[in-house]
Amino acid sequence: MFRQNKRRTAGRKNFEPSIFQGVTQIYNTRLSFYDIPPIDEITLEEFETWAIDRLKILIEIESCGLRSKSLRETEQVIKPLLLKYLPLNPNPSSSASPPASVIAERKKDHYSHFILRLVFCRTEDLRRKFIKNELVLFKIRYNMLQPKEQREFIAQYSDKLPWQYISQDEKLDILDDLFAATSSTVRNSLVFESGDPSFTISRDQLYQHIQKSEQFIKLPFEKVPNLVASRSVLLRAGSAYIPSTLQLNLLSIEYQDLLTTSLIRTFQSMPRLEEDDRLLPLLNNLSANSSSIEYDMSSKFDAENASDINAVSVTTPAVMKHYPMCATHLQGALMSKSHLKYQGRQQLQLFLKGIGLSIDEAMKFWSYQFTKSNSGITMEKFNKEYKYNLRHNYGLEGARINYKPPDCSRILSKPKPGKGESHGCPYRDLPLDSLITNLNEMGVTDQVDINMVVDDVGRNDYTVACTRVFEFTHKQELAKSKATSSEGMHINHPNLYFDRSRQLEKSS
Amino acid sequence: MTVATSSAGLSSETGAEDTSSTTLENTPTLQSFTRDSENDADGGAPAKKRAAPSSSDMLFYYERLLPFRYIFQWLNHSPKPSKDFTMREFAFEFRSGAYQRYNSFSNQDDFKKSVVNANPMRFEVGAVYSANPKERKNLPKSALKPLSKELVFDIDLTDYDDIRTCCSGTAICTKCWKFIQVATKIMDASLREDFGFNHLIWIFSGRRGAHCWVSDKRARALDENSRKSIVEYLDVVGKHNVKSGKLNLKKPYHPHIERSFNILKDQFATIILREQDPWNTYENNTEIDKKLDELLSFLPEKALQEELRKHWKSSSSNSLTKWEDINVFAKRTLKSQLQVNMLNDAKKDVILYFMYPRLDMEVSKQVIHLLKSPFCIHPGTGNVCVPFDPLKSLVDNDEDSDYGFNPMTAPNLGQLQTEIENWTGNGSTGSNSGVKTLDYEKTSLKPYVDYFAKFVNGLNQEELSVKRERDASDKLDF
């Protein structure tokens, strides 16, 4: 996209036809792996608007991910947005080469992807996020393709894909095992393809189908960790056998690998861009936009807010009433049992750190809580087994990383609490009756309100449920400060819940 | 070097568990059993048997018995010291509870000397890094990246506490060791047949569990995602299912589960119904109602559940009878073939639920996770963490071949010391005077060291042949 070997002012070719055949060729199909960078020039305005349009879509995908929506649900949300911001129309069947309007759509898609690579290549975190969201976008779009287009797409990239279809003989040799391992996956995809939810197929028909028409791909099991983990493929001597209906998974794995390496390469060549004073402010602006949805801890540590947070005050109602349910639940367990298991300690220690509990106060708080009962933990044992861990979280031991409190998606991605553990997200992990008890204790007693929360939980929208509880428990304050508050703000971080709650209390 | 006052982070789980149990108060079964089995042996130093070793005992063991040579070869994959060994992290755990990470050694002698000097309670093996771990203070952080490590698994009998009736906590006996035995068979089959690994070895963890080390090059190179996927593939029962008492397995069973079931089904009657006998209602058992409910919850049809519950309430019986009762009552209650099929599936689920291996998943997931080295001494019991063959006993003891390995007669440091003291040469000729008998060869540790050496040898032969091929093709390219 940037000519590094030419002076910026030299050789403008805005009005010349492109001499690069490869570029026009990649616009022949709707979908692309974005393996060829664009080289034509575009205006600064296009640069910015195209990037913003794509960013809007990625942000929406991100927020769907935070609410743990399934791919199908995300598709519902994203499709109208795609139509508005980044439409990609199929080739009209009549003409051989796509018309200019279609080319323009594909060009915008192509350029916007590469511009956002520049925006998101700079840190590990940003790269991970970008790849995750682009992958979802890719899957949604692949599913929107017609079967013919899907075949064309695979044919186009056939030399890049490390696939090997097994022969019919090999398939028949292991047919029973293939059936046992993959029949439910194949059945699901047949149902999905038919588009009819009442579609049924008998066991024998399914067996016939797998025997006759299903193709299987063989590849090293390391390539498909998700399918191995869910036991939806057959494994034999280190190879995974995958029904070709799952090739979207494989495609996205290839796409992910490709994107990962190219983002790092982009990052490495960033310094050469530094001299370009037109693009950098734009890029900075764009990446600032994308991260504003994240909880920022640095702004939190002003003394004014944290001054009243200490070992004693964190157990008082005045502070605890601002806790989200996960923190109340954890601290409640700690105070009653005088102990928390590792994951719970991690989660609560970092939450408390986030609300401004200093290391000295934290030491007081935790040692008191652990030693207060007669359960056998002495001060000596505390110092031996728990002190290091606490100091580690404050960046005072080991690698000295100043750990941030985990956000909701991180908490939700951790292993669910086992017996005697209290970490995680109570909306997901508590049985319904204790969830309702907890809601009552937080002051959510109206049956209609409770039902709404329970519905969210049923849809796996845990952060939505939490946000809703926030809105219920802060009705008055929210009403008063309507003008200034960021109403409808989604809570995706326990500390965000706490901060907003305190802010509202102060401003009202 | 960092000496932490507590075993934080990585090995905290395994570490904390064992240090807290260095006293022997929790192991009555182990002690009483040992006394029985030692009756025929000479009473050399009975006080030392199966007891926490002192630091001079440990020093003796490191200086004279621990086979550093084979551990070095196992991790080095080549006769001359290679990066696989020199950039490997080792951690020491001391009596004080201090835990020292990021040790690394330049060769076998350095390895032995450092362990002898430090004389830790035990040492653990970590990953191979992109730089020398002991020099990490002088390096930028990004230079120390974990590159490879054996794929490891940890099975611990404490995870079976809700289903084993013979022992609990840190105690074990030959009955509950059978859980480990079937677990090793299932894991062994899957790792070899499904994942194609060949070089794996099982190590007794010294008290109540077993570790598995997979040393194939491909296994060592796995990234964390793949490691996670393998443990999840193998984790059929799962912690959540243990909690909810339900298995949600797809039917037909995945070939791995079907194979596991076939391994388990023949032993279910012996291990669970006869020996563990969890549903025995002759004796007073406070948890029995819960256990019966758990069993019934697997079965289809409320009517069948209720009939059985009533019957079992009315008269006492053992588990074997109850298992047969299920069929008897089902004949009366179930009407359609569909229901019978469901019952058969449910019974398969019960067998899997009670016997399928329960893994400590976290150990296997991370590349940088450390795990106690083979041939360490368990600080609580004095047992040597010896390798074993899940299929047959390494010592010629027919009684033990039932378990493959009998943890109750595992080599123990106290016993080894006695054996060395009492050793008088192998009696016979003594003509091959040029060969000095190594200390471990004078003890019952010998068959285990030999077994390990054979394993290491097999691994390194393959490594060498791969390397030779590579060298050859390099030359051709030239």
Coordinates of N, CA and C in Angstrom, one line a residue, chain B residues 234-384:
Chain B
L234 N -9.2 -36.4 25.9 CA -9.1 -37.5 26.8 C -10.0 -37.3 28.0
D235 N -10.4 -36.1 28.3 CA -11.2 -35.9 29.5 C -12.7 -36.2 29.3
V236 N -13.1 -37.4 29.3 CA -14.4 -37.8 28.9 C -15.4 -37.5 30.0
V237 N -15.0 -37.8 31.3 CA -15.9 -37.6 32.4 C -16.0 -36.2 32.8
G238 N -14.9 -35.5 33.0 CA -15.0 -34.1 33.2 C -15.4 -33.7 34.6
K239 N -14.8 -32.6 35.1 CA -15.2 -32.1 36.5 C -16.6 -31.8 36.6
H240 N -17.2 -31.2 35.6 CA -18.6 -30.8 35.7 C -19.5 -31.9 35.8
N241 N -19.2 -33.0 35.0 CA -20.0 -34.1 35.0 C -19.9 -34.8 36.4
V242 N -18.7 -34.8 37.0 CA -18.6 -35.4 38.3 C -19.5 -34.7 39.3
K243 N -19.6 -33.4 39.1 CA -20.5 -32.6 40.0 C -21.9 -33.0 39.7
S244 N -22.3 -33.0 38.5 CA -23.7 -33.1 38.2 C -24.2 -34.6 38.1
G245 N -23.2 -35.5 38.1 CA -23.5 -36.9 38.0 C -24.1 -37.3 36.7
K246 N -23.8 -36.6 35.6 CA -24.4 -37.0 34.3 C -23.3 -36.9 33.3
L247 N -23.3 -37.9 32.4 CA -22.4 -37.8 31.2 C -23.2 -37.4 30.0
N248 N -22.8 -36.4 29.3 CA -23.5 -36.1 28.1 C -22.7 -36.5 26.9
L249 N -22.7 -37.8 26.7 CA -21.9 -38.3 25.6 C -22.8 -38.6 24.4
K250 N -22.2 -38.2 23.2 CA -22.9 -38.4 22.0 C -23.0 -39.9 21.7
K251 N -24.1 -40.3 21.2 CA -24.3 -41.7 20.7 C -24.3 -41.7 19.2
P252 N -23.8 -42.6 18.5 CA -22.9 -43.7 19.0 C -21.6 -43.0 19.6
Y253 N -21.0 -43.8 20.5 CA -19.8 -43.3 21.2 C -18.7 -43.1 20.2
H254 N -17.9 -42.1 20.4 CA -16.7 -41.8 19.7 C -15.8 -43.0 19.8
P255 N -15.1 -43.4 18.7 CA -14.3 -44.6 18.8 C -13.4 -44.7 20.0
H256 N -12.9 -43.5 20.4 CA -12.0 -43.5 21.6 C -12.8 -44.0 22.9
I257 N -14.0 -43.5 23.0 CA -14.8 -43.9 24.2 C -15.2 -45.3 24.1
E258 N -15.6 -45.8 22.9 CA -16.0 -47.2 22.7 C -14.8 -48.1 23.1
R259 N -13.6 -47.8 22.6 CA -12.4 -48.6 23.0 C -12.2 -48.6 24.5
S260 N -12.3 -47.4 25.1 CA -12.1 -47.3 26.5 C -13.2 -48.1 27.2
F261 N -14.4 -48.1 26.8 CA -15.5 -48.9 27.4 C -15.1 -50.4 27.3
N262 N -14.6 -50.8 26.2 CA -14.3 -52.2 26.1 C -13.2 -52.6 27.0
I263 N -12.3 -51.7 27.3 CA -11.2 -52.0 28.3 C -11.8 -52.1 29.7
L264 N -12.8 -51.2 29.9 CA -13.3 -51.1 31.3 C -14.4 -52.2 31.7
K265 N -15.1 -52.6 30.6 CA -16.3 -53.3 31.0 C -16.0 -54.7 31.7
D266 N -14.9 -55.3 31.3 CA -14.6 -56.6 32.0 C -14.2 -56.4 33.4
Q267 N -13.7 -55.3 33.7 CA -13.2 -55.1 35.1 C -14.2 -54.4 36.0
F268 N -15.3 -54.0 35.5 CA -16.2 -53.3 36.3 C -16.7 -54.1 37.4
A269 N -17.1 -55.4 37.2 CA -17.6 -56.3 38.2 C -16.6 -56.4 39.3
T270 N -15.3 -56.6 39.0 CA -14.3 -56.8 40.0 C -14.0 -55.5 40.7
I271 N -13.6 -54.5 40.0 CA -13.1 -53.3 40.6 C -14.2 -52.6 41.4
I272 N -15.3 -52.3 40.7 CA -16.3 -51.5 41.3 C -17.3 -52.4 42.2
L273 N -17.9 -53.4 41.5 CA -19.0 -54.1 42.2 C -18.5 -54.9 43.4
R274 N -17.4 -55.6 43.2 CA -16.9 -56.5 44.3 C -16.0 -55.7 45.3
E275 N -15.0 -55.0 44.7 CA -14.0 -54.5 45.7 C -14.4 -53.1 46.3
Q276 N -14.8 -52.2 45.4 CA -15.2 -50.9 46.0 C -16.6 -51.0 46.6
D277 N -17.5 -51.8 46.0 CA -18.8 -52.0 46.6 C -19.5 -50.8 47.1
P278 N -19.6 -49.8 46.3 CA -20.1 -48.5 46.8 C -21.6 -48.5 47.2
W279 N -22.4 -49.5 46.7 CA -23.8 -49.4 47.0 C -24.2 -50.5 48.0
N280 N -23.3 -50.9 48.8 CA -23.5 -51.9 49.8 C -24.4 -51.3 50.9
T281 N -25.5 -52.0 51.2 CA -26.4 -51.4 52.2 C -26.4 -52.3 53.5
Y282 N -25.5 -53.2 53.6 CA -25.4 -54.0 54.8 C -24.8 -53.2 56.0
E283 N -23.8 -52.4 55.6 CA -23.1 -51.7 56.7 C -23.7 -50.3 56.7
N284 N -23.6 -49.7 57.9 CA -24.0 -48.3 58.0 C -23.2 -47.4 57.1
N285 N -23.8 -46.6 56.3 CA -23.0 -45.7 55.5 C -23.8 -44.4 55.4
T286 N -23.2 -43.4 55.9 CA -24.0 -42.1 55.9 C -24.3 -41.6 54.6
E287 N -23.5 -41.8 53.6 CA -23.7 -41.2 52.3 C -24.5 -42.1 51.3
I288 N -25.0 -43.2 51.8 CA -25.5 -44.3 50.9 C -26.7 -43.7 50.1
D289 N -27.5 -42.9 50.7 CA -28.7 -42.4 50.0 C -28.3 -41.6 48.8
K290 N -27.2 -40.8 49.1 CA -26.7 -39.9 48.0 C -26.2 -40.8 46.9
K291 N -25.4 -41.9 47.3 CA -24.8 -42.7 46.3 C -25.8 -43.5 45.4
L292 N -26.9 -44.0 46.1 CA -27.9 -44.7 45.4 C -28.6 -43.7 44.4
D293 N -28.9 -42.5 44.9 CA -29.6 -41.5 44.0 C -28.7 -41.3 42.8
E294 N -27.4 -41.2 43.0 CA -26.5 -40.9 41.9 C -26.6 -42.0 40.9
L295 N -26.6 -43.3 41.4 CA -26.7 -44.4 40.5 C -28.0 -44.4 39.7
L296 N -29.1 -44.1 40.5 CA -30.4 -44.2 39.8 C -30.6 -43.0 38.8
S297 N -29.9 -41.9 39.1 CA -30.1 -40.8 38.2 C -29.6 -41.1 36.8
F298 N -28.7 -42.1 36.6 CA -28.2 -42.4 35.3 C -29.3 -43.2 34.5
L299 N -30.2 -43.8 35.2 CA -31.1 -44.7 34.5 C -32.3 -44.0 33.9
P300 N -32.8 -44.5 32.8 CA -34.0 -43.9 32.2 C -35.2 -44.3 32.9
E301 N -36.3 -43.6 32.6 CA -37.7 -44.0 33.1 C -37.8 -43.9 34.7
K302 N -38.6 -42.9 35.0 CA -38.9 -42.6 36.4 C -39.4 -43.9 37.1
A303 N -40.3 -44.6 36.4 CA -40.9 -45.8 37.1 C -39.8 -46.8 37.5
L304 N -38.9 -47.1 36.6 CA -37.8 -48.0 37.0 C -37.0 -47.5 38.2
Q305 N -36.7 -46.2 38.2 CA -36.0 -45.7 39.3 C -36.7 -45.9 40.6
E306 N -38.0 -45.6 40.6 CA -38.8 -45.7 41.8 C -38.9 -47.1 42.3
E307 N -39.1 -48.0 41.4 CA -39.2 -49.5 41.8 C -37.9 -49.9 42.5
L308 N -36.8 -49.5 41.8 CA -35.5 -50.0 42.4 C -35.3 -49.3 43.7
R309 N -35.6 -48.0 43.8 CA -35.4 -47.3 45.1 C -36.2 -48.0 46.2
K310 N -37.4 -48.4 45.9 CA -38.3 -49.0 46.9 C -37.6 -50.3 47.3
H311 N -37.3 -51.1 46.3 CA -36.7 -52.4 46.6 C -35.4 -52.4 47.5
W312 N -34.6 -51.4 47.1 CA -33.3 -51.3 47.8 C -33.5 -50.8 49.2
K313 N -34.5 -50.0 49.4 CA -34.8 -49.5 50.8 C -35.3 -50.6 51.7
S314 N -36.1 -51.6 51.0 CA -36.7 -52.6 51.8 C -35.8 -53.6 52.4
S315 N -34.7 -54.0 51.6 CA -33.8 -55.0 52.1 C -32.4 -54.6 51.8
S316 N -31.4 -55.1 52.6 CA -30.0 -54.8 52.3 C -29.4 -55.7 51.3
S317 N -28.5 -55.2 50.5 CA -27.8 -56.1 49.6 C -26.5 -55.4 49.2
N318 N -25.7 -56.1 48.5 CA -24.4 -55.5 48.0 C -24.5 -55.0 46.6
S319 N -23.4 -54.4 46.1 CA -23.5 -53.7 44.8 C -23.7 -54.7 43.7
L320 N -23.1 -55.9 43.8 CA -23.3 -56.8 42.7 C -24.8 -57.2 42.5
T321 N -25.4 -57.5 43.6 CA -26.9 -57.8 43.5 C -27.6 -56.6 42.9
K322 N -27.3 -55.4 43.4 CA -28.0 -54.2 42.9 C -27.9 -54.1 41.4
W323 N -26.7 -54.3 40.9 CA -26.4 -54.2 39.5 C -27.3 -55.2 38.7
E324 N -27.4 -56.4 39.3 CA -28.3 -57.4 38.7 C -29.8 -57.0 38.8
D325 N -30.1 -56.4 39.9 CA -31.5 -56.0 40.2 C -32.0 -55.1 39.0
I326 N -31.0 -54.3 38.5 CA -31.4 -53.3 37.5 C -32.0 -54.1 36.3
N327 N -31.4 -55.1 35.9 CA -31.9 -55.9 34.7 C -33.2 -56.6 35.1
V328 N -33.3 -57.2 36.3 CA -34.5 -57.9 36.7 C -35.7 -56.9 36.7
F329 N -35.5 -55.8 37.3 CA -36.6 -54.8 37.3 C -36.9 -54.3 35.9
A330 N -35.9 -54.1 35.1 CA -36.1 -53.5 33.8 C -37.0 -54.4 33.0
K331 N -36.8 -55.7 33.1 CA -37.6 -56.7 32.4 C -39.1 -56.5 32.6
R332 N -39.4 -56.1 33.9 CA -40.8 -55.9 34.3 C -41.3 -54.6 33.9
T333 N -40.4 -53.6 34.0 CA -40.9 -52.2 33.8 C -40.9 -51.7 32.4
L334 N -39.8 -52.0 31.7 CA -39.6 -51.4 30.4 C -40.4 -52.2 29.3
K335 N -41.0 -51.4 28.5 CA -41.9 -52.1 27.5 C -41.3 -52.1 26.1
S336 N -40.7 -51.0 25.7 CA -40.3 -50.9 24.3 C -38.8 -51.2 24.1
Q337 N -38.5 -51.6 22.9 CA -37.0 -51.8 22.6 C -36.2 -50.5 22.8
L338 N -36.9 -49.4 22.5 CA -36.2 -48.1 22.6 C -35.8 -47.9 24.1
Q339 N -36.7 -48.2 25.0 CA -36.4 -48.1 26.4 C -35.2 -49.0 26.8
V340 N -35.2 -50.2 26.3 CA -34.2 -51.1 26.6 C -32.8 -50.6 26.1
N341 N -32.8 -50.1 24.9 CA -31.6 -49.5 24.4 C -31.1 -48.3 25.3
M342 N -32.1 -47.5 25.7 CA -31.7 -46.4 26.6 C -31.0 -46.9 27.9
L343 N -31.6 -48.0 28.4 CA -31.0 -48.6 29.6 C -29.6 -49.1 29.4
N344 N -29.4 -49.8 28.2 CA -28.1 -50.3 27.9 C -27.1 -49.2 27.8
D345 N -27.5 -48.1 27.1 CA -26.6 -46.9 27.1 C -26.3 -46.4 28.4
A346 N -27.4 -46.3 29.3 CA -27.2 -45.8 30.6 C -26.2 -46.6 31.4
K347 N -26.3 -47.9 31.3 CA -25.4 -48.8 32.0 C -23.9 -48.6 31.5
K348 N -23.8 -48.4 30.2 CA -22.4 -48.1 29.7 C -21.9 -46.8 30.3
D349 N -22.8 -45.8 30.4 CA -22.4 -44.5 31.0 C -22.0 -44.7 32.4
V350 N -22.7 -45.5 33.2 CA -22.3 -45.8 34.6 C -20.9 -46.3 34.6
I351 N -20.6 -47.3 33.8 CA -19.3 -47.9 33.8 C -18.2 -46.9 33.5
L352 N -18.5 -46.1 32.5 CA -17.5 -45.1 32.2 C -17.3 -44.1 33.3
Y353 N -18.5 -43.7 33.9 CA -18.4 -42.7 34.9 C -17.6 -43.1 36.1
F354 N -17.7 -44.4 36.5 CA -17.0 -44.9 37.6 C -15.6 -45.3 37.4
M355 N -15.2 -45.5 36.2 CA -13.8 -46.0 35.9 C -13.0 -45.2 35.0
Y356 N -13.6 -44.3 34.2 CA -12.8 -43.6 33.2 C -11.7 -42.7 33.9
P357 N -10.5 -42.6 33.4 CA -9.5 -41.8 34.0 C -9.9 -40.4 34.3
R358 N -9.5 -39.9 35.5 CA -9.8 -38.5 35.9 C -8.5 -37.8 35.9
L359 N -8.3 -36.8 35.0 CA -7.0 -36.2 34.8 C -7.0 -34.9 35.5
D360 N -5.8 -34.5 36.0 CA -5.5 -33.2 36.4 C -5.1 -32.4 35.2
M361 N -6.1 -31.7 34.6 CA -5.9 -31.1 33.3 C -4.8 -30.0 33.2
E362 N -4.8 -29.2 34.3 CA -3.9 -28.0 34.2 C -2.4 -28.4 34.0
V363 N -2.0 -29.5 34.5 CA -0.6 -29.9 34.4 C -0.3 -30.1 32.9
S364 N -1.2 -30.6 32.1 CA -0.9 -31.0 30.8 C -1.0 -29.8 29.8
K365 N -1.7 -28.7 30.2 CA -2.0 -27.7 29.2 C -0.8 -26.8 28.9
Q366 N -0.1 -26.4 30.0 CA 1.0 -25.4 29.7 C 2.3 -26.0 29.4
V367 N 3.0 -25.4 28.5 CA 4.3 -25.8 28.1 C 5.3 -25.6 29.3
I368 N 5.1 -24.5 30.0 CA 6.1 -24.2 31.0 C 5.8 -24.9 32.4
H369 N 4.7 -25.6 32.5 CA 4.4 -26.3 33.7 C 5.5 -27.3 34.1
L370 N 5.9 -27.2 35.4 CA 7.0 -28.1 35.8 C 6.4 -29.4 36.4
L371 N 7.1 -30.5 36.3 CA 6.6 -31.7 36.9 C 7.8 -32.5 37.5
K372 N 7.5 -33.1 38.7 CA 8.6 -33.8 39.4 C 9.3 -34.8 38.5
S373 N 10.6 -34.8 38.6 CA 11.4 -35.7 37.8 C 11.2 -37.2 38.2
P374 N 11.3 -38.1 37.2 CA 11.3 -39.5 37.6 C 12.5 -39.7 38.5
F375 N 12.4 -40.7 39.4 CA 13.5 -41.1 40.3 C 13.7 -40.1 41.4
C376 N 12.8 -39.1 41.6 CA 12.9 -38.3 42.8 C 12.3 -39.2 44.0
I377 N 12.6 -38.7 45.2 CA 12.0 -39.3 46.3 C 10.8 -38.6 46.8
H378 N 9.7 -39.2 47.0 CA 8.5 -38.5 47.6 C 8.8 -38.1 49.0
P379 N 8.8 -36.8 49.3 CA 9.2 -36.3 50.6 C 8.4 -36.9 51.7
G380 N 7.2 -37.3 51.5 CA 6.3 -37.8 52.6 C 6.5 -39.2 52.9
T381 N 6.7 -40.0 51.8 CA 6.8 -41.5 52.0 C 8.1 -42.1 51.9
G382 N 9.1 -41.3 51.3 CA 10.4 -41.9 51.0 C 10.4 -42.9 49.8
N383 N 9.2 -43.0 49.1 CA 9.2 -43.9 48.0 C 9.9 -43.2 46.8
V384 N 10.5 -44.1 46.0 CA 11.2 -43.6 44.8 C 10.1 -43.5 43.7

